[in-house]
Coordinates of C-alpha atoms and ligand atoms in Angstrom, one line a residue:
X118 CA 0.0 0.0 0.0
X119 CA 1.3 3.8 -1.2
X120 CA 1.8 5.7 2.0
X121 CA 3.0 9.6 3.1
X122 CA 6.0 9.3 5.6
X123 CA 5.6 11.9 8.1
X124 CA 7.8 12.0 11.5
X125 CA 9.0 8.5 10.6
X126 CA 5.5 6.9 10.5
X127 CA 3.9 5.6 7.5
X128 CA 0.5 6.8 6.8
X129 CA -1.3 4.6 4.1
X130 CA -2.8 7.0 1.6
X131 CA -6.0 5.0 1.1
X132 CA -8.2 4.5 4.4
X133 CA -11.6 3.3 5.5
X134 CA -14.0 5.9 6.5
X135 CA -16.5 4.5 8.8
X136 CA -18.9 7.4 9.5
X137 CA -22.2 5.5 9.9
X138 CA -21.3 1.9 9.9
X139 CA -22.2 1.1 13.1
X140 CA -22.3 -2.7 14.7
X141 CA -22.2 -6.2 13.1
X142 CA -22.2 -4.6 9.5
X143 CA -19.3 -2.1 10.7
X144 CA -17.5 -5.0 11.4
X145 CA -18.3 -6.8 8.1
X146 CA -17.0 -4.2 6.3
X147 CA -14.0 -3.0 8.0
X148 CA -13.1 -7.2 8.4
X149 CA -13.4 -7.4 4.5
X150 CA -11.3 -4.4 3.9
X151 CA -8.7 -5.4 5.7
X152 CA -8.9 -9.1 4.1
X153 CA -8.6 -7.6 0.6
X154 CA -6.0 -4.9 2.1
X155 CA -6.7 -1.5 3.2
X156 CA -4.3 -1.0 6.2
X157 CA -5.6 2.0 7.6
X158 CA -8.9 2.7 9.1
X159 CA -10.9 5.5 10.4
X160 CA -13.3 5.8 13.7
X161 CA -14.1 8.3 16.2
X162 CA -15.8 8.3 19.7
X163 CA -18.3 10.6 18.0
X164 CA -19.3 7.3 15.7
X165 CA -20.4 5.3 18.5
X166 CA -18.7 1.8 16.2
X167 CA -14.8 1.9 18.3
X168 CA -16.3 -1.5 19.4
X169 CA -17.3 -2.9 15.3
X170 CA -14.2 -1.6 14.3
X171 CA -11.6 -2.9 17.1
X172 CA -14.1 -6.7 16.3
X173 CA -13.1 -6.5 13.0
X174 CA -9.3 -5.6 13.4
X175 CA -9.2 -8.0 16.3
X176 CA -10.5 -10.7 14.4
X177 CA -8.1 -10.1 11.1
X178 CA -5.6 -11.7 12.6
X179 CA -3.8 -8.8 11.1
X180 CA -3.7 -6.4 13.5
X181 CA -0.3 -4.9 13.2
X182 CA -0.2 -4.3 10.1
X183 CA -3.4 -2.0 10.4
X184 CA -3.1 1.9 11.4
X185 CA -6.3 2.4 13.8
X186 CA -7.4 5.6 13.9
X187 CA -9.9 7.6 16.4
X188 CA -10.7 11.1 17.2
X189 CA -11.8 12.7 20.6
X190 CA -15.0 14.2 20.5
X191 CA -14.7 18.2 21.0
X192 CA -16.1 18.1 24.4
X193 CA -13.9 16.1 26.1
X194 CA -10.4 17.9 25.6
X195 CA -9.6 18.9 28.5
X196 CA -6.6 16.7 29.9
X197 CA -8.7 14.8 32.3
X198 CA -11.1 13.6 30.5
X199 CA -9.4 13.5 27.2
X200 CA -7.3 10.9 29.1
X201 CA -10.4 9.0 30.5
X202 CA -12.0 9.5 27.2
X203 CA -8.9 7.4 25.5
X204 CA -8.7 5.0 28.2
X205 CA -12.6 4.3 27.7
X206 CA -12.3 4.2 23.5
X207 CA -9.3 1.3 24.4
X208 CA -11.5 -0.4 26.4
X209 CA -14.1 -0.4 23.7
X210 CA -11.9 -1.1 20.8
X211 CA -10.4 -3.9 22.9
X212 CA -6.4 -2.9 21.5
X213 CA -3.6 -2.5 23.7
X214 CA -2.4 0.9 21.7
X215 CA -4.3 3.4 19.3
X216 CA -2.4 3.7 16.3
X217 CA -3.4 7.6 15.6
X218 CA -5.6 9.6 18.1
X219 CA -6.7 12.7 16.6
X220 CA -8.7 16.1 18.2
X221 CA -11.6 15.3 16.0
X222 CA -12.7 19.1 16.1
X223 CA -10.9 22.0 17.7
X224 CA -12.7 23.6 20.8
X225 CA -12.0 27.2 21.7
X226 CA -13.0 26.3 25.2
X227 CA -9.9 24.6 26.0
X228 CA -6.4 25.9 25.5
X229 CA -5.1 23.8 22.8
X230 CA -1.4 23.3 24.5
X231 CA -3.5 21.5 27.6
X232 CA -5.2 18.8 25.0
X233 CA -1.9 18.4 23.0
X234 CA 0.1 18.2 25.9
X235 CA -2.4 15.3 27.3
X236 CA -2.2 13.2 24.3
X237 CA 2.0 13.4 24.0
X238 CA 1.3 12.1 27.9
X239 CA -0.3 9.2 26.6
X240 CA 1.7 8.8 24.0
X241 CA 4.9 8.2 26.1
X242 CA 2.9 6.3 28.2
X243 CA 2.1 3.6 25.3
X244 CA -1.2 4.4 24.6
X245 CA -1.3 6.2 21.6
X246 CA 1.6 5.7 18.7
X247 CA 0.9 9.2 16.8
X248 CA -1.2 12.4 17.1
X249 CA -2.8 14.7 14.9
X250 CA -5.4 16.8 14.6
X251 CA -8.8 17.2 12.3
X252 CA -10.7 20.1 11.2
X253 CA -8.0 22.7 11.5
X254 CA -7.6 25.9 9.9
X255 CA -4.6 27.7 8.7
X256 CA -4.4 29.7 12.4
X257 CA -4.8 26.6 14.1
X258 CA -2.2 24.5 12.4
X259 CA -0.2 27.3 12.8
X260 CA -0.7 27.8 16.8
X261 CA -0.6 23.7 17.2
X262 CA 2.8 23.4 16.0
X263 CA 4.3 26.1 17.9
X264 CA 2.7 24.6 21.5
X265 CA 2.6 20.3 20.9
X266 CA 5.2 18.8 22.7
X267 CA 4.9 15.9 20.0
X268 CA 4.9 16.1 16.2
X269 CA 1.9 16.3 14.8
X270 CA 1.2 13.6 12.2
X271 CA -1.9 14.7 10.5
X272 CA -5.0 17.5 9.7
X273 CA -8.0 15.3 8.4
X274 CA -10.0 17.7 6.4
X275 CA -13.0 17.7 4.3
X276 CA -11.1 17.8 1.0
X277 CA -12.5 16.8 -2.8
X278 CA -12.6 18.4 -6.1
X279 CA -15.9 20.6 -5.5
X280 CA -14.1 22.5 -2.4
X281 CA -10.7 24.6 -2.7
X282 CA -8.4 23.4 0.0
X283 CA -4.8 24.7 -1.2
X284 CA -4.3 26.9 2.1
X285 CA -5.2 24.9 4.6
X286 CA -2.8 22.0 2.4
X287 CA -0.2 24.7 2.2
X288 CA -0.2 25.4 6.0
X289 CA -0.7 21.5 6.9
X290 CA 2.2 20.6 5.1
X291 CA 4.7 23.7 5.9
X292 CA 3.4 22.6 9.8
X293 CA 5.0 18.6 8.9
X294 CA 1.8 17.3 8.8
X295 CA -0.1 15.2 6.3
X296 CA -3.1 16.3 4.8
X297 CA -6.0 13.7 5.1
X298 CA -8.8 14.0 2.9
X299 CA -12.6 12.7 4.5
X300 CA -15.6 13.1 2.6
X301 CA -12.8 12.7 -0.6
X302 CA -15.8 11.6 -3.1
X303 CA -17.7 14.4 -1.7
X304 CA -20.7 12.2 0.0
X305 CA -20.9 10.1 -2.8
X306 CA -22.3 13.6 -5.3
X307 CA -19.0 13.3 -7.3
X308 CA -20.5 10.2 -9.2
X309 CA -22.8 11.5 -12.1
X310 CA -20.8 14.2 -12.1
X311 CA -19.9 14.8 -16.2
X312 CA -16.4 15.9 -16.3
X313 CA -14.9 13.2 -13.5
X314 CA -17.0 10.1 -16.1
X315 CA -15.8 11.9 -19.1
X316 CA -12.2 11.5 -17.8
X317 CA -12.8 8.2 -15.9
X318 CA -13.8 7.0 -19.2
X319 CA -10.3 7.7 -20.6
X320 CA -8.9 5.4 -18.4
X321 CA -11.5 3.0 -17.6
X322 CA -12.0 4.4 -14.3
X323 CA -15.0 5.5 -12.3
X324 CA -15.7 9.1 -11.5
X325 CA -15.0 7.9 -7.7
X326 CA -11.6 6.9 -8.6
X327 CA -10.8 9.7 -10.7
X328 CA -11.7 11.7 -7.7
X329 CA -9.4 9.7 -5.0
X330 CA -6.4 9.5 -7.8
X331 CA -6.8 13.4 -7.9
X332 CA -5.9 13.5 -4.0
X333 CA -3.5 10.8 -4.0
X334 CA -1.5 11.8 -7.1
X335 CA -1.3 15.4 -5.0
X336 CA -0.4 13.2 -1.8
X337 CA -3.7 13.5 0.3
X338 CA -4.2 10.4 1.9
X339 CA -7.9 9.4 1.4
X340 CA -10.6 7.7 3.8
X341 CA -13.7 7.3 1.7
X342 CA -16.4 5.3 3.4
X343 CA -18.6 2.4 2.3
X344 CA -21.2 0.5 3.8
X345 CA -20.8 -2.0 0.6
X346 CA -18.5 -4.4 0.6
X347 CA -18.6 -4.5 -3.7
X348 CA -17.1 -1.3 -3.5
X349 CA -14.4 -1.3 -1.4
X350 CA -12.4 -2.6 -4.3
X351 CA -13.1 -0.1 -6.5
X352 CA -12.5 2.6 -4.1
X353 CA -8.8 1.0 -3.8
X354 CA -8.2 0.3 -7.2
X355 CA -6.8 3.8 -7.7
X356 CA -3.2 3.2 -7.8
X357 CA -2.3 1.8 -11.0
X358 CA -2.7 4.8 -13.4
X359 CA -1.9 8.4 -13.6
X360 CA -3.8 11.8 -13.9
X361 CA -2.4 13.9 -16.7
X362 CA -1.3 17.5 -15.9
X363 CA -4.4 18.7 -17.9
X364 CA -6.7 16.1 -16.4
X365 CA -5.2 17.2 -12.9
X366 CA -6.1 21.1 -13.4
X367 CA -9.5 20.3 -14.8
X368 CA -10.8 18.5 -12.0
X369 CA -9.9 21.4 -9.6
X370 CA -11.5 23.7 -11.9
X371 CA -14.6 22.0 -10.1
X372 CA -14.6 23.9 -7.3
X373 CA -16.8 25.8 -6.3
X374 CA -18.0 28.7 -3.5
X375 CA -20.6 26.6 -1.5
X376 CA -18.8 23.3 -2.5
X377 CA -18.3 22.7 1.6
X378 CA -20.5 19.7 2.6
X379 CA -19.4 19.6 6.2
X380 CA -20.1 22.7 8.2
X381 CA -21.5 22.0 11.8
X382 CA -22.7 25.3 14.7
X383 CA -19.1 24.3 16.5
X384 CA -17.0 24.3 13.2
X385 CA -14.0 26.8 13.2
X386 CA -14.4 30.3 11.0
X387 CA -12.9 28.2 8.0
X388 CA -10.1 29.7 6.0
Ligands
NAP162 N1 -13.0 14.5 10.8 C1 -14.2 14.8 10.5 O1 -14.8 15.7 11.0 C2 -14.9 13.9 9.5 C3 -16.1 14.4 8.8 C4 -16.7 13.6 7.9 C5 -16.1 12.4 7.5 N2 -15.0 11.9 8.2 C6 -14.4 10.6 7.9 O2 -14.3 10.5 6.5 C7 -15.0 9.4 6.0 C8 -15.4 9.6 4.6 O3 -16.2 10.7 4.4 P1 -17.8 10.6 4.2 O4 -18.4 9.4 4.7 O5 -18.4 11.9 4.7 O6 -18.0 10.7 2.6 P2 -17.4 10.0 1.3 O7 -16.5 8.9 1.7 O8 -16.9 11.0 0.4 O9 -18.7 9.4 0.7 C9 -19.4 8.3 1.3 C10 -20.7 8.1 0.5 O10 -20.3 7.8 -0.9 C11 -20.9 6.5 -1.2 N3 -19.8 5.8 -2.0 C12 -18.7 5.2 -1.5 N4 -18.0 4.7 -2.5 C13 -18.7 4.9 -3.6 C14 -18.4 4.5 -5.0 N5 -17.3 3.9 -5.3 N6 -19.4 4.9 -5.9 C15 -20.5 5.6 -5.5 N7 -20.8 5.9 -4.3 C16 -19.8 5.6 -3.3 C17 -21.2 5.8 0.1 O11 -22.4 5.1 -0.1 P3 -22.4 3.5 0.2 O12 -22.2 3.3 1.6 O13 -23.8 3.2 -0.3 O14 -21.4 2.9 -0.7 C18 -21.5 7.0 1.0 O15 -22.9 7.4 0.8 C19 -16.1 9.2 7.0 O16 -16.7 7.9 6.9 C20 -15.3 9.4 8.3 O17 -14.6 8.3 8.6 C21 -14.4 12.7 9.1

């Protein structure tokens, strides 16, 4: 599997999303994934399926091969609980270590160097591997690197061809952090959509891989999410062919001003 090397750790550019999967089906899908090779998966406490997941990673028999990621939930940053929090999604996942424990969405409440320093404390005491961060703008990034006591491996961002991303990339990567795209076929809406078929045609491609080459050619890892086993091939089958220059600057011609799909009361003033 392609991955990003970031502070010496390997990040696989293609992940499972797992937004909505939730029990025995979770599991189903995230046991088959792994079975046909996707080494990177993505939950959160905020998901409610820590426990489908960690089932199906258990029960692959291929446990450390896999990057296991979950997020804290925004309300429980503060070092206390952000450390019960973790201890709790452990116990739930049933794993000895989290692979990658990200802030799932920044919360001005609570000073950010507090939160980062709670998760380096957990991660020199062996129960996280990496940290990062999701949902950050260009000010955050920017005030995270200057106060974590650890590297930060990642910003997980809503990124696809309908939504301009290049400064919040920029300042992620000038930070040493790898972008991470979620929603990276944009819910699902970038199928049908004429230009990404016309080009998928060219290569025999669907408009859903066109749309996860375009972030992994530019080196955004990508975590699409489905609750179909059929596609999870097709969703990694993006590896084998290349974007032409022209193909590349077309497809982020796409976006547009309202292309964000994820926008929530407690999101950050986006860049
Ligand atoms: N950090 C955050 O705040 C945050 C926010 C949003 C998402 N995420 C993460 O990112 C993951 C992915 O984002 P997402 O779930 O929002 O959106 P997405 O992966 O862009 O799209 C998922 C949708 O596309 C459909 N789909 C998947 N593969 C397809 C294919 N090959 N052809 C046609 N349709 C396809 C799925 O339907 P079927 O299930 O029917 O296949 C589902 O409805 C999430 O699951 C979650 O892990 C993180």
């Amino acid at each position: 599997m392609d991955a990003v090397e970031v502070h010496g750790f390997k990040l696989p550019l293609l992940g499972l999303g797992t937004w909505q999967l939730s029990g025995r089906d979770c599991t189903r899908v995230v046991l088959q994934a792994i079975k046909i090779g996707y080494r990177y998966i993505d939950s959160a406490q905020m998901y409610g399926n820590e426990a489908a997941v960690g089932e199906a990673v258990r029960t692959s028999r291929l446990r450390d091969e896999v990057v296991v990621c979950t997020k804290v939930a925004p309300e429980r940053l503060a070092p206390h609980d952000l450390e019960r929090s973790v201890k709790e999604s452990l116990v739930r996942l049933r794993l000895d270590v989290i692979d990658l424990l990200l802030i799932h969405w920044p919360n001005p409440r609570v000073p950010l160097a507090e939160t980062l320093g709670a998760m380096a404390k957990l991660k020199h005491e062996g129960f996280v591997r990496h940290i990062g961060v999701s949902n950050f703008t260009v000010a955050l990034v920017e005030q995270a690197v200057k106060v974590s006591p650890e590297p930060i491996v990642c910003n997980q961002i809503e990124c696809h061809p309908y939504l301009n991303q290049d400064k919040v990339i920029a300042a992620t990567r000038k930070a040493g952090m790898a972008p991470v795209a979620y929603s990276p076929i944009a819910r699902g809406s970038a199928t049908g959509d004429d230009v990404l078929e016309r080009i998928g045609k060219a290569h025999g491609k669907t408009a859903a891989q066109i749309c996860l080459r375009w972030l992994t050619q530019q080196g955004i890892a990508v975590i699409p999410r489905t609750s179909k086993v059929e596609r999870l091939q097709e969703n990694m089958s993006i590896f084998g062919f290349e974007l032409a220059d022209a193909e590349m600057r077309e497809i982020g011609g796409l976006a547009r001003r309202d292309g964000r799909i994820v926008d929530w009361s407690w999101s950050p003033k986006w860049d």
